[in-house]
CSV table of C-alpha atoms in Angstrom, one decimal:
chain,number,residue,atom,x,y,z
A,134,MET,CA,1.7,-74.1,-52.1
A,135,ASN,CA,3.2,-76.7,-49.9
A,136,LEU,CA,6.8,-76.9,-48.6
A,137,ASN,CA,8.2,-80.4,-49.3
A,138,LEU,CA,11.4,-80.0,-47.3
A,139,ARG,CA,12.5,-83.5,-47.9
A,140,SER,CA,13.2,-82.7,-51.6
A,141,TRP,CA,15.3,-79.6,-50.8
A,142,LYS,CA,19.1,-79.7,-51.2
A,143,GLU,CA,22.0,-78.1,-49.4
A,144,PHE,CA,23.7,-75.0,-50.6
A,145,GLU,CA,26.8,-73.3,-49.1
A,146,MET,CA,25.9,-69.6,-48.4
A,147,GLY,CA,29.2,-68.5,-50.0
A,148,LYS,CA,28.0,-70.0,-53.3
A,149,LEU,CA,24.7,-68.1,-53.0
A,150,PHE,CA,25.9,-64.7,-51.7
A,151,ASP,CA,28.8,-62.3,-51.9
A,152,ILE,CA,29.1,-61.7,-48.1
A,153,LYS,CA,30.5,-58.3,-47.2
A,154,LYS,CA,31.3,-57.0,-43.8
A,155,GLY,CA,29.8,-54.0,-42.1
A,156,LYS,CA,31.9,-51.1,-40.8
A,157,ARG,CA,32.2,-49.8,-37.2
A,158,LEU,CA,30.6,-46.4,-36.5
A,159,THR,CA,30.4,-45.3,-32.9
A,160,SER,CA,27.5,-43.4,-31.5
A,161,ALA,CA,29.7,-40.3,-31.0
A,162,ASP,CA,30.6,-40.3,-34.7
A,163,GLN,CA,27.0,-40.8,-36.0
A,164,GLU,CA,25.6,-37.7,-37.7
A,165,ASP,CA,21.9,-36.8,-37.7
A,166,GLY,CA,20.1,-37.9,-40.8
A,167,ASN,CA,17.6,-40.3,-42.4
A,168,ASN,CA,19.7,-43.2,-43.6
A,169,ASN,CA,19.2,-46.6,-42.0
A,170,TYR,CA,21.8,-47.8,-39.6
A,171,ILE,CA,21.6,-51.6,-39.2
A,172,GLY,CA,22.7,-52.9,-35.9
A,173,ALA,CA,23.0,-56.4,-34.4
A,174,ILE,CA,19.5,-56.4,-33.0
A,175,ASP,CA,16.5,-58.7,-33.3
A,176,SER,CA,13.7,-56.2,-34.0
A,177,ASN,CA,12.7,-53.2,-36.2
A,178,ASN,CA,14.1,-54.9,-39.3
A,179,GLY,CA,17.5,-54.4,-37.8
A,180,VAL,CA,17.3,-50.6,-37.9
A,181,ALA,CA,19.0,-49.4,-34.7
A,182,ASN,CA,19.2,-45.8,-35.7
A,183,HIS,CA,19.1,-43.2,-38.5
A,184,ILE,CA,22.3,-41.4,-39.5
A,185,GLY,CA,23.5,-38.8,-41.9
A,186,GLN,CA,26.5,-40.8,-43.2
A,187,LYS,CA,26.0,-42.2,-46.7
A,188,PRO,CA,25.0,-45.9,-47.0
A,189,ILE,CA,27.8,-48.4,-47.5
A,190,HIS,CA,25.5,-51.3,-48.7
A,191,SER,CA,23.0,-51.5,-51.4
A,192,ALA,CA,19.3,-52.1,-51.3
A,193,ASN,CA,17.9,-55.6,-52.2
A,194,THR,CA,20.3,-57.4,-49.9
A,195,ILE,CA,20.1,-59.2,-46.6
A,196,SER,CA,21.6,-58.0,-43.4
A,197,LEU,CA,22.8,-60.8,-41.1
A,198,SER,CA,24.2,-60.4,-37.6
A,199,TYR,CA,27.3,-62.4,-36.7
A,200,ASN,CA,27.7,-61.0,-33.3
A,201,GLY,CA,25.3,-59.7,-30.7
A,202,SER,CA,21.9,-61.1,-31.8
A,203,VAL,CA,23.7,-63.7,-33.9
A,204,GLY,CA,21.7,-65.1,-36.8
A,205,GLU,CA,19.1,-62.3,-37.0
A,206,ALA,CA,18.5,-61.8,-40.7
A,207,PHE,CA,16.5,-59.0,-42.4
A,208,TYR,CA,15.7,-58.1,-46.0
A,209,GLN,CA,16.8,-54.6,-46.7
A,210,SER,CA,14.8,-52.7,-49.3
A,211,GLU,CA,16.8,-49.4,-48.9
A,212,PRO,CA,20.5,-48.7,-49.0
A,213,TYR,CA,22.0,-48.8,-45.5
A,214,TRP,CA,25.0,-48.6,-43.2
A,215,ALA,CA,25.7,-51.9,-41.4
A,216,THR,CA,27.7,-51.9,-38.1
A,217,ASP,CA,30.8,-54.1,-37.9
A,218,ASP,CA,28.7,-56.8,-36.1
A,219,VAL,CA,26.6,-57.2,-39.3
A,220,ASN,CA,27.3,-58.7,-42.7
A,221,ALA,CA,25.6,-57.8,-45.9
A,222,LEU,CA,24.5,-60.6,-48.3
A,223,TYR,CA,24.6,-59.8,-52.0
A,224,SER,CA,22.8,-62.5,-54.1
A,225,TYR,CA,24.6,-63.9,-57.1
A,226,TYR,CA,21.1,-64.4,-58.7
A,227,ASP,CA,20.6,-61.5,-61.0
A,228,ASP,CA,16.8,-61.3,-60.5
A,229,PHE,CA,16.9,-61.4,-56.7
A,230,ASN,CA,13.9,-59.5,-55.2
A,231,LYS,CA,12.2,-58.9,-51.9
A,232,TYR,CA,10.1,-62.0,-52.1
A,233,ILE,CA,13.1,-64.3,-52.6
A,234,GLY,CA,14.9,-62.2,-50.0
A,235,LEU,CA,12.1,-62.7,-47.4
A,236,PHE,CA,12.1,-66.5,-48.2
A,237,MET,CA,15.8,-66.7,-47.7
A,238,VAL,CA,15.7,-64.7,-44.5
A,239,ALA,CA,13.3,-67.3,-43.0
A,240,VAL,CA,15.6,-70.1,-44.0
A,241,ILE,CA,18.8,-68.4,-42.8
A,242,ARG,CA,17.2,-67.7,-39.4
A,243,GLN,CA,16.9,-71.5,-38.9
A,244,GLU,CA,20.7,-71.5,-38.3
A,245,LYS,CA,20.5,-69.3,-35.2
A,246,TYR,CA,20.4,-72.2,-32.7
A,247,LYS,CA,24.1,-73.0,-33.7
A,248,PHE,CA,25.3,-69.7,-32.3
A,249,SER,CA,23.7,-69.5,-28.8
A,250,TYR,CA,25.8,-69.1,-25.7
A,251,GLY,CA,27.8,-66.2,-27.1
A,252,ARG,CA,29.2,-67.9,-30.2
A,253,LYS,CA,30.1,-65.7,-33.1
A,254,TRP,CA,29.3,-66.5,-36.7
A,255,THR,CA,32.6,-65.8,-38.3
A,256,LEU,CA,32.8,-64.8,-42.0
A,257,ASP,CA,34.6,-68.0,-42.9
A,258,ASN,CA,32.0,-70.1,-41.2
A,259,MET,CA,29.2,-68.1,-42.7
A,260,ASN,CA,30.5,-68.7,-46.2
A,261,LYS,CA,30.7,-72.5,-45.4
A,262,THR,CA,27.3,-72.7,-43.7
A,263,LYS,CA,24.9,-74.9,-45.6
A,264,ILE,CA,21.2,-74.1,-45.8
A,265,ASN,CA,18.5,-76.2,-47.4
A,266,LEU,CA,16.5,-74.7,-50.4
A,267,PRO,CA,14.0,-76.0,-53.0
A,268,ILE,CA,15.7,-76.8,-56.3
A,269,GLN,CA,14.8,-76.5,-60.0
A,270,HIS,CA,13.7,-79.7,-61.8
A,271,ASN,CA,13.5,-80.8,-65.4
A,272,ASP,CA,10.2,-81.5,-67.2
A,273,ASP,CA,10.6,-85.2,-66.3
A,274,GLY,CA,10.8,-84.4,-62.6
A,275,THR,CA,14.5,-85.1,-62.2
A,276,PRO,CA,16.7,-82.4,-60.6
A,277,PHE,CA,18.1,-79.8,-63.0
A,278,ILE,CA,21.9,-79.9,-63.0
A,279,ASP,CA,24.0,-76.8,-63.9
A,280,VAL,CA,27.2,-78.0,-65.6
A,281,ASN,CA,28.9,-74.7,-64.4
A,282,LYS,CA,28.0,-75.5,-60.8
A,283,LYS,CA,27.4,-71.8,-60.1
A,284,TYR,CA,25.4,-72.3,-56.9
A,285,SER,CA,26.3,-75.8,-55.8
A,286,ASP,CA,29.3,-78.2,-56.2
A,287,ASP,CA,26.6,-80.8,-57.1
A,288,GLY,CA,25.1,-78.6,-59.8
A,289,TYR,CA,21.8,-78.0,-58.1
A,290,VAL,CA,20.1,-74.7,-58.8
A,291,PRO,CA,17.8,-73.0,-56.2
A,292,ASP,CA,14.2,-72.7,-57.4
A,293,TRP,CA,14.0,-68.9,-57.3
A,294,LYS,CA,10.6,-68.7,-58.9
A,295,PHE,CA,9.1,-71.1,-56.4
A,296,MET,CA,10.5,-69.0,-53.5
A,297,GLU,CA,9.0,-65.8,-55.1
A,298,TYR,CA,5.6,-67.4,-55.8
A,299,TYR,CA,5.4,-69.0,-52.4
A,300,MET,CA,5.9,-65.7,-50.6
A,301,LYS,CA,3.4,-64.0,-52.9
A,302,SER,CA,0.9,-66.7,-52.1
A,303,LEU,CA,1.0,-65.7,-48.4
A,304,HIS,CA,-0.6,-62.3,-49.0
A,305,HIS,CA,-3.9,-61.8,-47.3
A,306,LYS,CA,-6.5,-59.2,-46.8
A,307,PRO,CA,-6.0,-56.7,-43.9
A,308,LEU,CA,-7.6,-57.8,-40.7
A,309,THR,CA,-10.6,-55.9,-39.4
A,310,THR,CA,-12.2,-55.9,-36.0
A,311,LYS,CA,-15.6,-54.9,-34.6
A,312,ASN,CA,-14.1,-54.3,-31.1
A,313,LYS,CA,-13.6,-50.8,-30.0
A,314,SER,CA,-10.7,-49.8,-27.7
A,315,GLU,CA,-13.0,-47.6,-25.6
A,316,ASN,CA,-15.1,-50.7,-24.7
A,317,VAL,CA,-12.2,-52.5,-23.1
A,318,SER,CA,-12.4,-53.1,-19.4
A,319,GLN,CA,-10.0,-51.3,-17.2
A,320,LEU,CA,-7.3,-53.3,-15.3
A,321,ASP,CA,-7.3,-52.5,-11.6
A,322,VAL,CA,-3.9,-54.2,-10.9
A,323,GLU,CA,-3.8,-52.8,-7.4
A,324,LYS,CA,-6.6,-55.2,-6.4
A,325,TRP,CA,-5.0,-58.2,-7.9
A,326,LYS,CA,-3.4,-60.9,-5.7
A,327,GLU,CA,-0.2,-62.9,-6.0
A,328,PHE,CA,0.0,-66.5,-7.2
A,329,TYR,CA,3.1,-68.7,-7.4
A,330,ILE,CA,3.6,-70.0,-10.9
A,331,GLY,CA,4.1,-73.5,-9.5
A,332,LYS,CA,0.5,-73.4,-8.1
A,333,LEU,CA,-0.9,-72.6,-11.5
A,334,PHE,CA,1.2,-74.6,-14.0
A,335,ASN,CA,3.0,-77.9,-14.5
A,336,ILE,CA,6.3,-77.4,-16.3
A,337,ASN,CA,7.9,-79.7,-18.8
A,338,ARG,CA,11.5,-79.7,-19.7
A,339,GLY,CA,12.9,-79.7,-23.2
A,340,LYS,CA,15.2,-82.3,-24.8
A,341,THR,CA,18.5,-81.7,-26.5
A,342,LEU,CA,18.3,-81.4,-30.2
A,343,SER,CA,21.6,-82.2,-31.8
A,344,SER,CA,22.7,-80.9,-35.1
A,345,GLU,CA,22.6,-84.5,-36.5
A,346,ASN,CA,19.0,-85.0,-35.3
A,347,LYS,CA,17.9,-81.6,-36.6
A,348,GLU,CA,19.3,-82.4,-40.1
A,349,GLU,CA,17.9,-86.0,-40.1
A,350,PHE,CA,14.4,-85.3,-38.8
A,351,ILE,CA,13.7,-81.9,-40.3
A,352,GLY,CA,10.3,-81.8,-41.9
A,353,ASP,CA,7.0,-80.0,-41.9
A,354,ASP,CA,4.9,-81.9,-39.3
A,355,TYR,CA,5.4,-80.0,-36.0
A,356,SER,CA,7.1,-76.9,-34.7
A,357,CYS,CA,10.2,-77.4,-32.5
A,358,ILE,CA,10.4,-74.6,-29.9
A,359,ASN,CA,13.7,-73.6,-28.6
A,360,GLY,CA,13.3,-70.2,-26.9
A,361,GLY,CA,13.7,-67.7,-29.8
A,362,SER,CA,12.2,-64.2,-29.7
A,363,VAL,CA,10.5,-64.3,-33.1
A,364,ASN,CA,8.3,-66.7,-35.0
A,365,ASN,CA,6.5,-67.7,-31.8
A,366,GLY,CA,9.7,-69.2,-30.5
A,367,GLU,CA,10.0,-71.7,-33.3
A,368,LEU,CA,13.4,-73.0,-34.2
A,369,CYS,CA,12.3,-75.1,-37.1
A,370,LYS,CA,9.7,-77.6,-38.4
A,371,MET,CA,10.4,-81.2,-37.6
A,372,SER,CA,8.9,-84.5,-38.7
A,373,GLU,CA,6.8,-86.8,-36.5
A,374,GLU,CA,9.7,-89.3,-36.6
A,375,LEU,CA,11.5,-87.1,-34.1
A,376,GLN,CA,9.5,-88.9,-31.5
A,377,GLU,CA,11.8,-91.9,-32.1
A,378,MET,CA,14.5,-89.8,-30.3
A,379,GLY,CA,12.4,-89.4,-27.2
A,380,PHE,CA,10.8,-86.1,-28.1
A,381,VAL,CA,7.2,-85.7,-26.8
A,382,LEU,CA,4.5,-83.6,-28.4
A,383,GLN,CA,3.3,-81.0,-25.9
A,384,GLU,CA,-0.2,-80.5,-24.7
A,385,VAL,CA,-2.1,-77.5,-26.2
A,386,PRO,CA,-3.1,-74.9,-25.6
A,387,SER,CA,-0.1,-74.2,-23.5
A,388,LEU,CA,2.8,-71.7,-23.2
A,389,SER,CA,6.4,-72.2,-24.3
A,390,LEU,CA,9.0,-70.6,-22.1
A,391,SER,CA,12.5,-69.6,-23.1
A,392,ARG,CA,15.1,-70.9,-20.7
A,393,VAL,CA,18.2,-69.0,-22.0
A,394,GLY,CA,18.9,-66.2,-24.4
A,395,ASN,CA,15.4,-64.7,-24.3
A,396,ALA,CA,14.9,-66.1,-20.9
A,397,GLY,CA,11.4,-65.7,-19.4
A,398,LEU,CA,9.7,-65.0,-22.8
A,399,THR,CA,6.5,-67.0,-23.3
A,400,PHE,CA,4.4,-67.7,-26.4
A,401,LEU,CA,1.0,-69.2,-26.8
A,402,GLN,CA,1.1,-72.6,-28.6
A,403,THR,CA,-2.1,-73.9,-30.1
A,404,GLU,CA,-0.8,-76.7,-32.2
A,405,PRO,CA,1.1,-79.8,-30.8
A,406,TYR,CA,4.8,-79.0,-30.7
A,407,TYR,CA,8.2,-80.3,-29.5
A,408,ILE,CA,10.5,-78.4,-27.1
A,409,ALA,CA,14.2,-78.4,-27.3
A,410,ASP,CA,16.6,-77.9,-24.4
A,411,ASN,CA,16.5,-74.1,-24.4
A,412,ALA,CA,12.8,-74.1,-23.6
A,413,PHE,CA,10.1,-75.3,-21.2
A,414,SER,CA,6.4,-76.0,-21.7
A,415,LEU,CA,3.9,-74.5,-19.2
A,416,VAL,CA,0.5,-76.2,-18.9
A,417,LEU,CA,-2.2,-75.0,-16.5
A,418,LYS,CA,-3.1,-77.7,-13.9
A,419,LYS,CA,-6.7,-77.1,-14.7
A,420,GLN,CA,-6.9,-76.7,-18.4
A,421,LYS,CA,-8.2,-73.4,-19.8
A,422,ASN,CA,-8.7,-72.0,-23.3
A,423,LYS,CA,-6.3,-70.0,-25.4
A,424,PHE,CA,-7.7,-66.6,-24.3
A,425,VAL,CA,-6.7,-67.3,-20.7
A,426,TYR,CA,-3.3,-68.4,-21.8
A,427,LEU,CA,-2.8,-65.2,-23.8
A,428,PHE,CA,-3.7,-63.2,-20.7
A,429,LEU,CA,-1.2,-65.2,-18.6
A,430,SER,CA,1.5,-64.9,-21.2
A,431,THR,CA,1.3,-61.2,-21.0
A,432,CYS,CA,1.6,-61.3,-17.2
A,433,LEU,CA,4.5,-63.7,-17.3
A,434,ASN,CA,6.3,-61.6,-20.0
A,435,SER,CA,6.2,-58.6,-17.7
A,436,GLU,CA,8.8,-60.6,-15.5
A,437,VAL,CA,11.3,-61.0,-18.3
A,438,PHE,CA,13.5,-58.2,-17.0
A,439,LYS,CA,14.5,-60.5,-14.1
A,440,TYR,CA,16.4,-62.7,-16.5
A,441,SER,CA,18.4,-60.1,-18.4
A,442,TYR,CA,22.2,-60.1,-18.6
A,443,GLY,CA,22.4,-63.7,-19.7
A,444,ARG,CA,20.7,-65.3,-16.7
A,445,THR,CA,19.3,-68.8,-17.2
A,446,ILE,CA,16.0,-70.0,-15.9
A,447,SER,CA,15.9,-73.1,-13.6
A,448,SER,CA,12.5,-74.8,-13.4
A,449,GLU,CA,12.6,-74.9,-9.6
A,450,LYS,CA,13.2,-71.2,-9.1
A,451,TYR,CA,10.8,-70.2,-11.8
A,452,MET,CA,7.9,-72.1,-10.2
A,453,LEU,CA,8.5,-70.1,-7.0
A,454,THR,CA,8.0,-66.8,-8.9
A,455,ALA,CA,4.9,-64.9,-8.0
A,456,ILE,CA,2.7,-63.0,-10.4
A,457,LYS,CA,-0.3,-60.8,-9.8
A,458,LEU,CA,-3.7,-61.9,-11.3
A,459,PRO,CA,-7.3,-60.7,-10.9
A,460,VAL,CA,-9.3,-62.9,-8.5
A,461,GLN,CA,-12.8,-64.2,-8.2
A,462,HIS,CA,-15.3,-62.4,-5.9
A,463,ASN,CA,-18.6,-63.5,-4.2
A,464,ALA,CA,-21.9,-61.9,-5.2
A,465,ASP,CA,-21.6,-59.4,-2.3
A,466,GLY,CA,-18.3,-58.1,-3.7
A,467,THR,CA,-16.0,-59.9,-1.1
A,468,ILE,CA,-13.1,-62.0,-2.4
A,469,PHE,CA,-14.0,-65.7,-2.9
A,470,ILE,CA,-11.9,-68.0,-0.8
A,471,ASP,CA,-11.3,-71.6,-1.8
A,472,ASP,CA,-11.0,-73.7,1.3
A,473,LYS,CA,-8.9,-76.3,-0.6
A,474,HIS,CA,-6.3,-73.6,-1.3
A,475,THR,CA,-5.8,-75.0,-4.9
A,476,TYR,CA,-4.2,-72.0,-6.4
A,477,SER,CA,-2.8,-70.0,-3.4
A,478,GLU,CA,-2.0,-70.5,0.3
A,479,GLU,CA,-4.5,-67.7,1.0
A,480,GLY,CA,-7.3,-69.4,-0.9
A,481,TYR,CA,-7.5,-66.9,-3.7
A,482,VAL,CA,-8.8,-68.1,-7.1
A,483,PRO,CA,-7.8,-66.5,-10.4
A,484,ASP,CA,-10.7,-64.9,-12.2
A,485,TRP,CA,-10.4,-67.1,-15.4
A,486,GLN,CA,-13.6,-65.7,-16.9
A,487,PHE,CA,-12.4,-62.1,-16.5
A,488,MET,CA,-9.2,-63.0,-18.3
A,489,GLU,CA,-11.0,-64.6,-21.2
A,490,ASP,CA,-13.5,-61.8,-21.5
A,491,TYR,CA,-10.8,-59.2,-21.4
A,492,ILE,CA,-8.8,-60.7,-24.2
A,493,LYS,CA,-11.9,-61.2,-26.3
A,494,SER,CA,-12.8,-57.5,-25.8
A,495,LEU,CA,-9.5,-56.1,-27.1
A,496,PRO,CA,-9.3,-54.8,-30.7
A,497,TYR,CA,-8.9,-57.9,-32.9
A,498,GLY,CA,-9.8,-60.1,-30.0
A,499,ASP,CA,-12.8,-61.1,-32.1
A,500,ARG,CA,-10.4,-62.5,-34.7
A,501,LEU,CA,-8.5,-64.9,-32.4
């Protein structure tokens, strides 16, 4: 099933959901128990803790952070308590279910970029926020119009069944692997050497994506990366016409790098993509394969702690950051020295083959 975003229509969230606020509960007041406590976090399906207090919100709803990790949405299959930084979305559609909920969560998360830099998603703004959804059609292909205008002032009705069937179509068989964890090579980090990021990579800056451009050029051609912590950093899918606004497709494989928010977080990108102003693209000066990039991504992500507390990454300072990597050796076991000093002032050369072999040897590395 394909997503034809051009045929989707806008719906105000307040016409789709009864949006209810959470309730403050301090850590000191929390009792021991097994009920889900949903916080304004971006992981673990929003579950920050388990408490003994009775849930205040029903299952089969969506939790949505309006403060903290603003825009993080999760489908909740069990009753829960939501903190006062989280709203609960109760669908007006009577047959709402987890498949529709998961589809809606993915759509709602596309609004996250509007609330960076500490902006809050107030209840009034949340009700007025417009999201795009597939709509129901008549047998002749024309849009079905509800005279009661339950979900839209224009009378459009979300295609609930399409959402459900689309999510069900994504089911796949569980992955298997022939690789055994006991066969993975050991990492002797103490013997690794330092390399400046600027000696390894070229860095490309992102371009500002305005709300108007996002709405005009939304499509399903290429990912637009803007430094998120989920969905491989993707903000949304955009059409190839975005290149008319000066956006350039990035070389692959490469790494996307978050500049603010989740600063320092990298993701492997294997399909051509755009980068917005909250991200950079990192391309090795001597191109390597995706396995090497995955190894390097892990090494770079170990430096994320340096950019906590709202720090922003500048390309100049980032390229002066040093990371440790395995190095190439001569046949006699001594370290190989490159007299051209391509990758380091000392002449060390990263052991690209070791990086590739290591990633391939990991459990599920044979499925990459």
